[in-house]
Amino acid sequence: MSAAVDVKTLVIDGKNVSARAGQTILEVAKENNIEIPTLCHLDGLSDVGACRLCVVEIKGGNKLLPACVTSVFEGMEVTTQSDRLKRHRRTILELLFAERNHICSVCVANGHCELQSLAQNQGVTHVRLPYRKPELPVDASHERFTLDHNRCIMCTRCVRVCAEIEGAHVWDVMGRGIDAMIVADLHEEWGKSSCTRCGKCVQVCPTGALFDKSKVGSDHPKYPNFLPYLNLMREAQ
């Protein structure tokens, strides 16, 4: 006889919904067609709450909590859209644009960039913060791919897909705060690293930080939706 499922009932944006114990707010929202903006989240990868764009308000609490790593509980009342949340999300996006060198008009991901799309959807028409304009390198040592640190938003999707899906553990994070950077192995050039050349990291990158050299100057879509399929096939085996 199968064990009973622990069901939680909660309210999201005034809508009564049910969830399984252990589910996150983001998972439940997706199941009920309630849109919450995200950048670091990607179906098929673990969640780390890095970008903070998915923050929501919980009744009875003063803090904004990331929906991707906050578990539901019985009687929870969640607000995903409010003036406070809109201001917070726009500020985060402005910080991301100001932190590095995002120039959409000359970027290989222009028109296929999640950061660009989110900025448009959230009403970011200009950046009110001073640009840092750091001098960051571009690693084109790989025979097929390029890493442009100027476009990186430190979502760590590449780190997680390399570790969790490919099992290669090539990518990692070096440094802290605004000085943090994605590095291959122990800060090797990508072309000299232990990279298996699978390209999964390129496919999951939400910006133009990782790109295929053969796609420069042409249509540059990415296809990150293969991850749930890979996980399904792995479980089947």
Steps between C-alpha positions, in 0.01 A plus 500: 500500500650833396568766760265797514624817332552794737298776333529867594240763417607860444406820320706659221384840373154435641473159332445189715749230400627170637855367510701203614710537812854606407404683184625853452283803436642524148409139420144546622466830315615339174251216543222758533613726212606779733801678353796591722810647327826305537854502364711251694221238510482240226283189498725196538762672717517553875392840630740737674302825535782702344320763290224589749262597219245242616450660841143502633314636799368263769215619720618542859862554402689818416777344290487430130574131445629326184223281363743246350638386838212576738283198584125533534318448828138457599301824486778698329384816322732611221509818292705480181412841352496830688650847464765410755600186307506685168734766641724233650523300175571808290780600738655151477495517121656846503774372732572212261529739205722742694727235648661386175502604134168409340468676165203333333546652154836324449435184703483158330190420710307812402139391453561167675609625843298430814644803678395722212151346487447534874609864492243568230226311686575674830499847348873577530545781247824641643752436776508754781821365652858584400656239274808328645650431157748238623781384270412134461663240273351297217619137484488379139759225548246221448479369142121536490375718788577838657464632856435874524516607866351837404160334440502265802235557771631228736181293481724187529285304257816389318656381827193299593436343160865396472491339844145365522426396141835442333687399817818669375538770771702726269341830600512668840488846660816690595494807724216662690242773451540723196847351441367145459564332164422170334818297444588170337688250719754692712470818292628339180426633155188328372692347210754344737247379757353153555183607312330210320377741231137397546365856478230461766635805685462709185140388453393595853673840516225768516715774346785524250765403753543153350448468128576283201750662263317360199186695595661844513331740261203268448183401682610390846222307679576266788311188602520450878179296518691178437589465870174349631518252210855397594396455861202289392719275286751463782226393741368250243844338475 
